mmCIF file of C-alpha atoms and ligand atoms in Angstrom:
data_model
loop_
_atom_site.group_PDB
_atom_site.id
_atom_site.type_symbol
_atom_site.label_atom_id
_atom_site.label_comp_id
_atom_site.label_asym_id
_atom_site.label_seq_id
_atom_site.Cartn_x
_atom_site.Cartn_y
_atom_site.Cartn_z
ATOM 1 C CA MET A 1 0.000 0.000 0.000
ATOM 2 C CA MET A 2 1.346 3.400 -0.865
ATOM 3 C CA GLY A 3 1.859 5.458 2.333
ATOM 4 C CA ARG A 4 1.059 9.149 2.608
ATOM 5 C CA SER A 5 4.771 10.073 2.459
ATOM 6 C CA MET A 6 5.252 8.058 -0.754
ATOM 7 C CA ARG A 7 2.566 9.875 -2.732
ATOM 8 C CA LYS A 8 3.789 11.956 -5.595
ATOM 9 C CA PRO A 9 3.372 15.657 -4.848
ATOM 10 C CA VAL A 10 0.284 17.108 -6.512
ATOM 11 C CA THR A 11 1.144 19.537 -9.250
ATOM 12 C CA VAL A 12 -1.448 22.156 -10.101
ATOM 13 C CA THR A 13 -1.126 23.044 -13.745
ATOM 14 C CA ARG A 14 -2.488 26.329 -14.929
ATOM 15 C CA PRO A 15 -2.158 27.913 -18.338
ATOM 16 C CA PHE A 16 1.244 29.665 -18.438
ATOM 17 C CA TRP A 17 -0.366 33.084 -19.008
ATOM 18 C CA GLN A 18 -2.115 33.003 -15.621
ATOM 19 C CA GLY A 19 1.250 33.138 -13.886
ATOM 20 C CA VAL A 20 2.587 35.860 -16.157
ATOM 21 C CA PHE A 21 -0.263 38.359 -16.361
ATOM 22 C CA PRO A 22 -2.390 39.743 -13.494
ATOM 23 C CA PRO A 23 -6.066 38.582 -13.697
ATOM 24 C CA ASP A 24 -7.307 42.116 -14.442
ATOM 25 C CA THR A 25 -5.000 42.354 -17.454
ATOM 26 C CA LEU A 26 -6.242 39.007 -18.759
ATOM 27 C CA ASP A 27 -9.825 40.124 -18.175
ATOM 28 C CA TYR A 28 -9.177 43.297 -20.127
ATOM 29 C CA TRP A 29 -7.950 41.395 -23.194
ATOM 30 C CA ALA A 30 -10.629 38.702 -22.879
ATOM 31 C CA GLY A 31 -13.241 41.463 -22.643
ATOM 32 C CA LEU A 32 -12.031 43.009 -25.901
ATOM 33 C CA ILE A 33 -12.810 39.741 -27.685
ATOM 34 C CA ASN A 34 -16.151 39.203 -25.901
ATOM 35 C CA PRO A 35 -17.297 41.573 -23.101
ATOM 36 C CA ALA A 36 -18.950 38.640 -21.243
ATOM 37 C CA TRP A 37 -15.666 36.737 -20.990
ATOM 38 C CA SER A 38 -13.689 36.971 -17.785
ATOM 39 C CA LEU A 39 -11.168 34.738 -16.048
ATOM 40 C CA SER A 40 -11.889 36.074 -12.573
ATOM 41 C CA ARG A 41 -15.336 37.704 -12.555
ATOM 42 C CA VAL A 42 -18.887 36.501 -13.031
ATOM 43 C CA ARG A 43 -20.282 38.551 -15.877
ATOM 44 C CA ALA A 44 -23.858 38.059 -16.991
ATOM 45 C CA ARG A 45 -25.642 39.229 -20.112
ATOM 46 C CA VAL A 46 -29.239 40.460 -19.840
ATOM 47 C CA GLN A 47 -31.402 38.205 -22.030
ATOM 48 C CA SER A 48 -34.796 39.838 -21.471
ATOM 49 C CA VAL A 49 -36.653 42.296 -19.253
ATOM 50 C CA THR A 50 -40.398 41.746 -18.810
ATOM 51 C CA PRO A 51 -42.973 43.330 -16.492
ATOM 52 C CA ALA A 52 -43.697 41.233 -13.366
ATOM 53 C CA SER A 53 -46.231 43.716 -11.957
ATOM 54 C CA ARG A 54 -46.967 47.429 -12.346
ATOM 55 C CA ASP A 55 -43.841 48.197 -10.266
ATOM 56 C CA ALA A 56 -41.484 45.300 -10.982
ATOM 57 C CA VAL A 57 -39.637 43.602 -13.806
ATOM 58 C CA THR A 58 -38.193 40.142 -14.219
ATOM 59 C CA VAL A 59 -34.706 40.195 -15.675
ATOM 60 C CA VAL A 60 -33.328 37.008 -17.219
ATOM 61 C CA LEU A 61 -29.538 36.803 -17.043
ATOM 62 C CA LYS A 62 -27.067 34.434 -18.660
ATOM 63 C CA PRO A 63 -23.898 34.263 -16.558
ATOM 64 C CA ASN A 64 -20.496 33.220 -17.860
ATOM 65 C CA ARG A 65 -18.875 29.949 -16.809
ATOM 66 C CA ARG A 66 -17.381 31.391 -13.647
ATOM 67 C CA PHE A 67 -20.814 31.462 -11.998
ATOM 68 C CA ALA A 68 -20.855 28.891 -9.179
ATOM 69 C CA GLY A 69 -24.673 28.626 -8.965
ATOM 70 C CA PHE A 70 -27.012 29.097 -6.002
ATOM 71 C CA VAL A 71 -29.517 27.366 -3.774
ATOM 72 C CA ALA A 72 -33.120 28.546 -4.255
ATOM 73 C CA GLY A 73 -33.852 31.172 -1.615
ATOM 74 C CA GLN A 74 -30.313 32.579 -1.520
ATOM 75 C CA HIS A 75 -29.384 36.021 -2.787
ATOM 76 C CA LEU A 76 -26.420 37.375 -4.659
ATOM 77 C CA ALA A 77 -24.706 40.708 -5.096
ATOM 78 C CA VAL A 78 -25.490 42.364 -8.418
ATOM 79 C CA HIS A 79 -22.984 44.997 -9.587
ATOM 80 C CA VAL A 80 -23.986 47.513 -12.232
ATOM 81 C CA THR A 81 -21.838 50.404 -13.422
ATOM 82 C CA LEU A 82 -23.949 53.470 -14.217
ATOM 83 C CA ASP A 83 -22.361 56.713 -15.397
ATOM 84 C CA GLY A 84 -18.972 55.358 -14.350
ATOM 85 C CA VAL A 85 -20.084 54.536 -10.785
ATOM 86 C CA ARG A 86 -20.287 50.908 -9.693
ATOM 87 C CA HIS A 87 -23.417 50.126 -7.657
ATOM 88 C CA THR A 88 -23.987 46.890 -5.733
ATOM 89 C CA ARG A 89 -27.315 45.571 -4.431
ATOM 90 C CA SER A 90 -28.609 42.145 -3.401
ATOM 91 C CA TYR A 91 -31.256 40.240 -5.392
ATOM 92 C CA SER A 92 -32.743 36.768 -4.965
ATOM 93 C CA PRO A 93 -32.374 34.667 -8.128
ATOM 94 C CA SER A 94 -34.511 31.799 -9.290
ATOM 95 C CA ARG A 95 -33.890 29.092 -11.853
ATOM 96 C CA LEU A 96 -35.750 28.814 -15.128
ATOM 97 C CA PRO A 97 -36.658 25.218 -16.002
ATOM 98 C CA ASP A 98 -36.771 26.093 -19.704
ATOM 99 C CA ALA A 99 -33.366 27.790 -19.692
ATOM 100 C CA PRO A 100 -31.096 26.029 -17.182
ATOM 101 C CA GLU A 101 -28.086 28.106 -18.222
ATOM 102 C CA CYS A 102 -29.906 31.289 -17.146
ATOM 103 C CA LEU A 103 -31.272 32.732 -13.908
ATOM 104 C CA ALA A 104 -33.973 35.316 -13.263
ATOM 105 C CA ILE A 105 -34.204 38.167 -10.779
ATOM 106 C CA THR A 106 -37.376 40.124 -10.139
ATOM 107 C CA VAL A 107 -36.705 43.714 -9.161
ATOM 108 C CA GLN A 108 -39.338 45.942 -7.602
ATOM 109 C CA ARG A 109 -39.013 49.683 -8.124
ATOM 110 C CA VAL A 110 -37.992 51.636 -5.031
ATOM 111 C CA PRO A 111 -38.933 55.327 -5.501
ATOM 112 C CA GLY A 112 -35.701 57.226 -6.151
ATOM 113 C CA GLY A 113 -33.709 53.951 -6.094
ATOM 114 C CA ARG A 114 -30.662 53.799 -8.348
ATOM 115 C CA LEU A 115 -30.450 50.116 -9.341
ATOM 116 C CA SER A 116 -34.144 49.270 -9.203
ATOM 117 C CA GLY A 117 -34.683 52.369 -11.395
ATOM 118 C CA TYR A 118 -32.078 51.075 -13.861
ATOM 119 C CA PHE A 119 -33.651 47.613 -14.023
ATOM 120 C CA CYS A 120 -37.231 48.905 -14.317
ATOM 121 C CA ASP A 121 -36.584 51.737 -16.811
ATOM 122 C CA GLN A 122 -33.349 51.200 -18.710
ATOM 123 C CA ALA A 123 -32.107 47.609 -18.660
ATOM 124 C CA ALA A 124 -32.338 45.884 -22.025
ATOM 125 C CA ALA A 125 -31.287 42.644 -23.661
ATOM 126 C CA GLY A 126 -27.532 42.743 -24.316
ATOM 127 C CA ASP A 127 -26.584 44.786 -21.198
ATOM 128 C CA LEU A 128 -23.688 43.316 -19.258
ATOM 129 C CA ILE A 129 -23.673 43.228 -15.460
ATOM 130 C CA GLU A 130 -21.571 41.469 -12.835
ATOM 131 C CA LEU A 131 -22.659 38.980 -10.173
ATOM 132 C CA GLY A 132 -21.154 38.041 -6.813
ATOM 133 C CA ASP A 133 -21.337 34.720 -4.995
ATOM 134 C CA ALA A 134 -24.710 33.503 -3.709
ATOM 135 C CA PHE A 135 -25.317 33.166 0.005
ATOM 136 C CA GLY A 136 -28.097 33.304 2.589
ATOM 137 C CA ASP A 137 -30.139 30.970 4.789
ATOM 138 C CA MET A 138 -33.642 31.564 3.411
ATOM 139 C CA THR A 139 -33.548 28.124 1.821
ATOM 140 C CA THR A 140 -35.430 25.991 4.313
ATOM 141 C CA ALA A 141 -39.073 26.272 3.226
ATOM 142 C CA THR A 142 -39.486 22.522 3.582
ATOM 143 C CA HIS A 143 -37.576 21.708 6.733
ATOM 144 C CA ALA A 144 -40.574 21.747 9.124
ATOM 145 C CA ARG A 145 -43.769 19.713 8.908
ATOM 146 C CA HIS A 146 -45.812 22.944 8.761
ATOM 147 C CA THR A 147 -44.224 26.069 7.312
ATOM 148 C CA LEU A 148 -45.601 29.583 7.065
ATOM 149 C CA LEU A 149 -43.974 31.874 4.498
ATOM 150 C CA LEU A 150 -44.513 35.581 5.209
ATOM 151 C CA ALA A 151 -43.644 37.912 2.327
ATOM 152 C CA ALA A 152 -44.033 41.657 1.995
ATOM 153 C CA GLY A 153 -43.396 43.442 -1.322
ATOM 154 C CA SER A 154 -40.218 42.206 -3.019
ATOM 155 C CA GLY A 155 -39.787 39.763 -0.111
ATOM 156 C CA ILE A 156 -41.719 37.302 -2.284
ATOM 157 C CA THR A 157 -38.623 36.597 -4.430
ATOM 158 C CA PRO A 158 -36.753 33.995 -2.298
ATOM 159 C CA PHE A 159 -40.062 32.157 -1.794
ATOM 160 C CA ILE A 160 -41.027 31.952 -5.453
ATOM 161 C CA ALA A 161 -37.537 30.564 -6.171
ATOM 162 C CA GLN A 162 -38.093 27.776 -3.619
ATOM 163 C CA LEU A 163 -41.696 27.088 -4.632
ATOM 164 C CA ARG A 164 -40.667 26.662 -8.272
ATOM 165 C CA GLU A 165 -38.082 24.058 -7.302
ATOM 166 C CA LEU A 166 -40.500 22.279 -4.994
ATOM 167 C CA ALA A 167 -43.045 22.044 -7.776
ATOM 168 C CA LEU A 168 -40.452 20.168 -9.824
ATOM 169 C CA SER A 169 -39.413 17.840 -6.991
ATOM 170 C CA PRO A 170 -41.797 17.908 -3.978
ATOM 171 C CA ARG A 171 -40.296 16.628 -0.726
ATOM 172 C CA SER A 172 -41.901 14.124 1.561
ATOM 173 C CA GLY A 173 -42.472 14.796 5.252
ATOM 174 C CA GLN A 174 -44.068 18.204 4.776
ATOM 175 C CA GLU A 175 -47.792 18.442 5.469
ATOM 176 C CA SER A 176 -48.506 22.098 4.827
ATOM 177 C CA LEU A 177 -46.842 25.100 3.228
ATOM 178 C CA THR A 178 -48.748 28.376 3.545
ATOM 179 C CA LEU A 179 -47.798 31.718 2.014
ATOM 180 C CA LEU A 180 -49.201 35.069 3.162
ATOM 181 C CA TYR A 181 -48.150 37.830 0.758
ATOM 182 C CA TRP A 182 -48.628 41.499 1.658
ATOM 183 C CA VAL A 183 -48.733 44.188 -1.033
ATOM 184 C CA ARG A 184 -49.875 47.798 -1.045
ATOM 185 C CA ASP A 185 -52.308 47.250 -3.912
ATOM 186 C CA ARG A 186 -53.193 44.389 -6.232
ATOM 187 C CA ALA A 187 -51.373 45.851 -9.247
ATOM 188 C CA SER A 188 -48.083 45.637 -7.365
ATOM 189 C CA ALA A 189 -48.394 41.895 -6.661
ATOM 190 C CA CYS A 190 -46.046 39.592 -8.617
ATOM 191 C CA PHE A 191 -46.470 35.920 -9.606
ATOM 192 C CA THR A 192 -50.198 35.748 -8.725
ATOM 193 C CA ASP A 193 -51.148 33.399 -11.596
ATOM 194 C CA GLU A 194 -48.134 31.223 -10.902
ATOM 195 C CA LEU A 195 -49.019 31.018 -7.188
ATOM 196 C CA ASP A 196 -52.600 30.013 -8.075
ATOM 197 C CA ALA A 197 -51.229 27.282 -10.347
ATOM 198 C CA LEU A 198 -48.915 26.074 -7.579
ATOM 199 C CA THR A 199 -51.905 25.434 -5.292
ATOM 200 C CA ARG A 200 -52.940 22.782 -7.827
ATOM 201 C CA SER A 201 -49.509 21.270 -8.515
ATOM 202 C CA LEU A 202 -47.754 21.460 -5.126
ATOM 203 C CA PRO A 203 -49.303 19.240 -2.438
ATOM 204 C CA GLY A 204 -50.140 21.092 0.789
ATOM 205 C CA PHE A 205 -49.508 24.557 -0.672
ATOM 206 C CA ARG A 206 -51.970 27.413 -0.038
ATOM 207 C CA TRP A 207 -51.540 31.141 -0.385
ATOM 208 C CA GLN A 208 -53.370 34.371 0.356
ATOM 209 C CA LEU A 209 -52.869 37.895 -0.919
ATOM 210 C CA ARG A 210 -53.086 40.672 1.698
ATOM 211 C CA VAL A 211 -53.735 44.148 0.282
ATOM 212 C CA THR A 212 -52.992 46.914 2.783
ATOM 213 C CA GLY A 213 -53.524 50.094 0.743
ATOM 214 C CA ASP A 214 -56.956 49.579 -0.854
ATOM 215 C CA PRO A 215 -59.893 49.073 1.559
ATOM 216 C CA ALA A 216 -62.212 48.331 -1.423
ATOM 217 C CA ASP A 217 -60.151 45.308 -2.528
ATOM 218 C CA SER A 218 -61.606 41.890 -1.743
ATOM 219 C CA ALA A 219 -58.210 40.936 -0.245
ATOM 220 C CA ALA A 220 -58.023 44.115 1.902
ATOM 221 C CA ALA A 221 -56.189 43.338 5.123
ATOM 222 C CA SER A 222 -54.222 44.946 7.857
ATOM 223 C CA ARG A 223 -50.556 44.379 8.603
ATOM 224 C CA LEU A 224 -49.158 41.142 9.991
ATOM 225 C CA SER A 225 -50.810 40.399 13.336
ATOM 226 C CA ALA A 226 -50.766 37.893 16.188
ATOM 227 C CA ALA A 227 -54.108 36.563 14.845
ATOM 228 C CA ASP A 228 -52.469 35.654 11.492
ATOM 229 C CA LEU A 229 -49.953 33.422 13.221
ATOM 230 C CA ALA A 230 -52.394 31.993 15.769
ATOM 231 C CA ASN A 231 -54.914 31.097 13.009
ATOM 232 C CA TRP A 232 -52.236 29.391 10.978
ATOM 233 C CA LEU A 233 -50.790 27.462 13.917
ATOM 234 C CA GLY A 234 -54.258 26.344 15.114
ATOM 235 C CA GLY A 235 -53.920 23.151 17.146
ATOM 236 C CA ARG A 236 -50.508 22.233 15.712
ATOM 237 C CA HIS A 237 -47.551 21.693 17.965
ATOM 238 C CA ALA A 238 -45.131 24.649 17.830
ATOM 239 C CA ALA A 239 -42.170 22.259 17.484
ATOM 240 C CA SER A 240 -43.539 20.931 14.178
ATOM 241 C CA ALA A 241 -43.875 24.408 12.688
ATOM 242 C CA ALA A 242 -41.585 27.113 11.313
ATOM 243 C CA VAL A 243 -42.005 30.646 10.012
ATOM 244 C CA LEU A 244 -39.888 32.244 7.272
ATOM 245 C CA ALA A 245 -40.300 35.998 6.796
ATOM 246 C CA CYS A 246 -38.928 38.271 4.121
ATOM 247 C CA GLY A 247 -39.583 41.958 3.474
ATOM 248 C CA PRO A 248 -38.835 45.345 5.053
ATOM 249 C CA ALA A 249 -36.961 45.352 8.371
ATOM 250 C CA GLY A 250 -40.079 46.275 10.440
ATOM 251 C CA PHE A 251 -42.108 43.424 8.901
ATOM 252 C CA VAL A 252 -39.375 40.875 9.589
ATOM 253 C CA SER A 253 -38.889 42.046 13.140
ATOM 254 C CA ALA A 254 -42.697 41.818 13.752
ATOM 255 C CA ALA A 255 -42.610 38.245 12.389
ATOM 256 C CA HIS A 256 -39.786 37.360 14.779
ATOM 257 C CA GLY A 257 -41.644 38.819 17.781
ATOM 258 C CA LEU A 258 -44.999 37.170 16.995
ATOM 259 C CA SER A 259 -43.409 33.776 16.260
ATOM 260 C CA SER A 260 -41.352 33.745 19.424
ATOM 261 C CA ALA A 261 -44.495 34.568 21.462
ATOM 262 C CA LEU A 262 -45.943 31.283 20.123
ATOM 263 C CA GLY A 263 -42.701 29.352 20.592
ATOM 264 C CA VAL A 264 -42.312 28.862 16.823
ATOM 265 C CA THR A 265 -38.892 29.080 15.131
ATOM 266 C CA CYS A 266 -38.622 32.046 12.787
ATOM 267 C CA LEU A 267 -36.021 32.736 10.128
ATOM 268 C CA GLY A 268 -36.118 36.255 8.720
ATOM 269 C CA GLU A 269 -34.359 38.236 6.025
ATOM 270 C CA ALA A 270 -34.839 42.006 5.826
ATOM 271 C CA PHE A 271 -34.684 43.732 2.455
ATOM 272 C CA SER A 272 -34.286 47.203 3.959
ATOM 273 C CA PRO A 273 -31.666 48.744 6.276
ATOM 274 C CA PRO A 274 -32.220 48.624 10.045
ATOM 275 C CA ALA A 275 -33.704 51.686 11.760
ATOM 276 C CA GLN A 276 -31.018 54.222 12.596
ATOM 277 C CA GLY A 277 -30.389 54.947 16.252
ATOM 278 C CA GLU A 278 -30.307 58.460 17.737
ATOM 279 C CA ALA A 279 -27.022 60.234 17.022
ATOM 280 C CA GLY A 280 -25.107 60.348 20.318
ATOM 281 C CA GLU A 281 -21.937 62.060 21.521
ATOM 282 C CA PRO A 282 -19.025 62.026 19.025
ATOM 283 C CA VAL A 283 -16.486 59.210 19.468
ATOM 284 C CA ARG A 284 -12.958 58.836 18.023
ATOM 285 C CA VAL A 285 -12.344 56.210 15.352
ATOM 286 C CA ARG A 286 -8.823 55.187 14.316
ATOM 287 C CA LEU A 287 -8.495 53.574 10.871
ATOM 288 C CA LEU A 288 -5.472 51.293 10.752
ATOM 289 C CA ARG A 289 -5.029 51.083 6.970
ATOM 290 C CA SER A 290 -5.065 54.801 6.237
ATOM 291 C CA GLY A 291 -3.768 55.892 9.649
ATOM 292 C CA ARG A 292 -6.629 58.425 9.783
ATOM 293 C CA GLU A 293 -8.357 59.463 13.001
ATOM 294 C CA LEU A 294 -11.820 60.894 12.818
ATOM 295 C CA SER A 295 -14.860 61.643 14.890
ATOM 296 C CA ILE A 296 -18.308 60.111 14.259
ATOM 297 C CA PRO A 297 -21.552 60.111 16.266
ATOM 298 C CA ALA A 298 -22.054 57.164 18.636
ATOM 299 C CA GLY A 299 -25.261 55.165 18.132
ATOM 300 C CA GLN A 300 -25.441 55.483 14.320
ATOM 301 C CA ALA A 301 -24.523 52.831 11.762
ATOM 302 C CA LEU A 302 -20.769 52.989 11.122
ATOM 303 C CA LEU A 303 -21.015 52.690 7.327
ATOM 304 C CA PRO A 304 -22.952 55.939 6.674
ATOM 305 C CA ALA A 305 -21.106 57.654 9.521
ATOM 306 C CA LEU A 306 -17.733 56.822 7.926
ATOM 307 C CA GLU A 307 -19.060 57.837 4.485
ATOM 308 C CA ALA A 308 -20.166 61.193 5.896
ATOM 309 C CA ALA A 309 -16.602 61.620 7.187
ATOM 310 C CA GLY A 310 -15.206 61.022 3.679
ATOM 311 C CA VAL A 311 -14.222 57.333 4.063
ATOM 312 C CA LYS A 312 -15.557 54.973 1.387
ATOM 313 C CA PRO A 313 -15.671 51.371 2.717
ATOM 314 C CA ALA A 314 -16.830 48.695 0.261
ATOM 315 C CA PHE A 315 -20.503 47.800 0.711
ATOM 316 C CA GLY A 316 -23.181 45.629 -0.858
ATOM 317 C CA CYS A 317 -26.571 45.239 0.807
ATOM 318 C CA ARG A 318 -26.205 47.858 3.592
ATOM 319 C CA MET A 319 -28.431 45.546 5.655
ATOM 320 C CA GLY A 320 -26.069 43.145 7.363
ATOM 321 C CA VAL A 321 -26.465 40.198 5.010
ATOM 322 C CA CYS A 322 -23.722 40.217 2.370
ATOM 323 C CA ASN A 323 -20.586 40.722 4.513
ATOM 324 C CA THR A 324 -19.042 43.073 1.920
ATOM 325 C CA CYS A 325 -18.528 45.842 4.485
ATOM 326 C CA ALA A 326 -17.058 43.573 7.190
ATOM 327 C CA CYS A 327 -13.720 44.631 8.667
ATOM 328 C CA ALA A 328 -11.737 43.715 11.778
ATOM 329 C CA MET A 329 -12.248 45.739 14.962
ATOM 330 C CA PRO A 330 -9.320 45.121 17.329
ATOM 331 C CA GLU A 331 -10.659 47.545 19.974
ATOM 332 C CA GLY A 332 -13.962 49.114 20.914
ATOM 333 C CA VAL A 333 -17.535 48.594 22.038
ATOM 334 C CA VAL A 334 -20.251 48.306 19.386
ATOM 335 C CA GLU A 335 -23.990 47.749 19.251
ATOM 336 C CA ASN A 336 -25.590 45.488 16.640
ATOM 337 C CA LEU A 337 -28.468 47.629 15.320
ATOM 338 C CA LEU A 338 -30.435 44.563 14.206
ATOM 339 C CA THR A 339 -30.416 42.774 17.557
ATOM 340 C CA GLY A 340 -29.534 45.517 20.061
ATOM 341 C CA GLU A 341 -26.692 43.305 21.327
ATOM 342 C CA VAL A 342 -23.700 45.246 22.708
ATOM 343 C CA SER A 343 -20.272 43.645 22.275
ATOM 344 C CA GLN A 344 -16.898 44.673 23.630
ATOM 345 C CA GLU A 345 -14.970 41.706 22.215
ATOM 346 C CA PRO A 346 -12.517 42.313 19.350
ATOM 347 C CA SER A 347 -14.138 41.216 16.101
ATOM 348 C CA SER A 348 -12.527 39.827 12.964
ATOM 349 C CA ALA A 349 -15.560 40.692 10.801
ATOM 350 C CA LEU A 350 -17.584 43.611 12.082
ATOM 351 C CA LYS A 351 -20.394 44.538 9.696
ATOM 352 C CA LEU A 352 -20.127 48.316 9.443
ATOM 353 C CA CYS A 353 -23.623 48.736 7.998
ATOM 354 C CA VAL A 354 -25.442 47.305 11.033
ATOM 355 C CA SER A 355 -23.024 48.232 13.831
ATOM 356 C CA ALA A 356 -22.911 51.469 15.806
ATOM 357 C CA ALA A 357 -20.095 52.756 17.998
ATOM 358 C CA ARG A 358 -20.628 52.730 21.753
ATOM 359 C CA SER A 359 -17.043 53.825 22.529
ATOM 360 C CA ALA A 360 -13.892 54.945 20.720
ATOM 361 C CA LEU A 361 -13.009 52.327 18.063
ATOM 362 C CA VAL A 362 -10.034 50.974 16.158
ATOM 363 C CA LEU A 363 -11.022 49.585 12.749
ATOM 364 C CA ASP A 364 -8.879 47.703 10.250
ATOM 365 C CA CYS A 365 -10.180 49.595 7.232
HETATM 366 C C1 LIG B 1 -30.795 39.819 0.940
HETATM 367 C C2 LIG B 1 -31.532 40.779 0.051
HETATM 368 C C3 LIG B 1 -32.208 40.303 -1.049
HETATM 369 C C4 LIG B 1 -32.927 41.181 -1.854
HETATM 370 N N1 LIG B 1 -33.616 40.676 -2.924
HETATM 371 C C5 LIG B 1 -34.361 41.527 -3.666
HETATM 372 C C6 LIG B 1 -35.128 41.025 -4.761
HETATM 373 O O1 LIG B 1 -35.076 39.842 -5.100
HETATM 374 N N2 LIG B 1 -35.878 41.921 -5.447
HETATM 375 C C7 LIG B 1 -35.912 43.257 -5.127
HETATM 376 O O2 LIG B 1 -36.631 44.017 -5.781
HETATM 377 N N3 LIG B 1 -35.186 43.747 -4.097
HETATM 378 C C8 LIG B 1 -34.398 42.922 -3.381
HETATM 379 N N4 LIG B 1 -33.632 43.424 -2.367
HETATM 380 C C9 LIG B 1 -33.539 44.885 -2.194
HETATM 381 C C10 LIG B 1 -32.437 45.416 -3.156
HETATM 382 O O3 LIG B 1 -31.166 44.902 -2.757
HETATM 383 C C11 LIG B 1 -32.289 46.942 -3.162
HETATM 384 O O4 LIG B 1 -32.143 47.383 -1.835
HETATM 385 C C12 LIG B 1 -33.467 47.631 -3.817
HETATM 386 O O5 LIG B 1 -33.620 47.196 -5.161
HETATM 387 C C13 LIG B 1 -33.264 49.152 -3.800
HETATM 388 O O6 LIG B 1 -32.068 49.443 -4.450
HETATM 389 P P1 LIG B 1 -31.938 50.794 -5.299
HETATM 390 O O7 LIG B 1 -30.557 50.890 -5.826
HETATM 391 O O8 LIG B 1 -33.042 50.906 -6.271
HETATM 392 O O9 LIG B 1 -32.192 51.892 -4.202
HETATM 393 P P2 LIG B 1 -31.096 52.847 -3.526
HETATM 394 O O10 LIG B 1 -30.462 53.719 -4.541
HETATM 395 O O11 LIG B 1 -30.205 52.019 -2.680
HETATM 396 O O12 LIG B 1 -32.050 53.721 -2.631
HETATM 397 C C14 LIG B 1 -32.867 53.117 -1.612
HETATM 398 C C15 LIG B 1 -33.698 54.242 -0.974
HETATM 399 O O13 LIG B 1 -32.835 55.185 -0.394
HETATM 400 C C16 LIG B 1 -33.104 56.452 -0.936
HETATM 401 N N5 LIG B 1 -31.794 57.128 -1.107
HETATM 402 C C17 LIG B 1 -30.806 56.728 -1.928
HETATM 403 N N6 LIG B 1 -29.749 57.564 -1.805
HETATM 404 C C18 LIG B 1 -30.120 58.487 -0.892
HETATM 405 C C19 LIG B 1 -29.480 59.607 -0.322
HETATM 406 N N7 LIG B 1 -28.234 59.971 -0.672
HETATM 407 N N8 LIG B 1 -30.150 60.326 0.611
HETATM 408 C C20 LIG B 1 -31.390 59.980 0.985
HETATM 409 N N9 LIG B 1 -32.062 58.923 0.483
HETATM 410 C C21 LIG B 1 -31.420 58.200 -0.444
HETATM 411 C C22 LIG B 1 -33.800 56.231 -2.267
HETATM 412 O O14 LIG B 1 -34.649 57.296 -2.606
HETATM 413 C C23 LIG B 1 -34.559 54.993 -1.974
HETATM 414 O O15 LIG B 1 -35.789 55.288 -1.362
HETATM 415 C C24 LIG B 1 -32.923 42.572 -1.565
HETATM 416 C C25 LIG B 1 -32.211 43.041 -0.465
HETATM 417 C C26 LIG B 1 -31.519 42.170 0.322
HETATM 418 C C27 LIG B 1 -30.750 42.689 1.500
HETATM 419 S S1 LIG B 2 -22.975 45.958 3.174
HETATM 420 FE FE1 LIG B 2 -23.743 43.918 3.225
HETATM 421 S S2 LIG B 2 -23.284 43.306 5.264
HETATM 422 FE FE2 LIG B 2 -22.780 45.381 5.213
#
């Protein structure tokens, strides 16, 4: 038997040019031949843009071979350069059974929003954008015997991605899957026909539209309430049930509170930044990489506070989910604005967008 020490060393062979030229240089030349080609980046070509509701479009993208794929329910960073400025936002992709080499994102217009405005008004077949890796935990719609999906506005997107996959390969062990979907008015609801069809093809699936901004609508409803969760849970045992919530930060935090009151596990993903705290006394921040020292208000998210002081940290979602803004904090006390937790331990990956200073800080950025 060949022992470990007798194995031939593994030789990694790469094309000679990868050792000679930096990846960006190779990308530049590859891009001159075909703008979608890249040796280090995931570039994707827009294939089509179609209305998904009055306020949203579905954009079909064909990524290059560097794309590592995703699990339905995850999200990925989408980078678009507009007027020379690179913008990054998170979107939840879904697969297209008819075009397995493509993925679709559905983007809802945010008034005054830069990227949603681009996708809804300007994006066209042939545009080239860049994608980041996929990540996120909103992938467990089938893990409990009874699952309640709570979506508000564009929070429907990780759920439709999972429902589509479930329709293709339903899993055993799940008895019920219920979706409650809140929208301001009926014209802003996406995927309604598809959801109706899923009630016929996906065993145990039911859904209800909740319209909050039109009292005359037959689906007129108020915001998420304790009664919604209690009615759904009924006589079921809390341990056999789970809630997944996706939408604005206030909606997700209400879902967490109401679920925990019933003893039901809740997994939430907010699509909007956390509420900003009151600006407190100024505190000193030392930035190790630039050697700068500056003063920012305690209690406010570090990312906008640093930006206001002229520092430009990298960012993606600005909501604590993508990790793009994370940097080490060797010293200081910070509050997590999503959970209210205060930490005075050094951190190797402090998310600047959802952390606020509670003392003077040292940051490795
Ligand atoms: C995990 C995750 C998944 C997501 N998935 C989806 C999805 O599948 N579909 C989807 O539609 N959305 C999704 N989102 C939301 C998405 O990432 C964007 O936040 C959304 O599209 C808005 O981006 P925008 O560039 O249009 O708006 P932005 O330009 O970021 O603006 C957002 C708001 O801030 C205001 N604003 C911007 N700049 C300023 C300023 N200087 N001063 C004051 N106000 C300002 C704008 O008017 C607007 O109201 C997701 C978010 C997360 C975190
Ligand atoms: S910008 Fe995404 S976690 Fe901070």
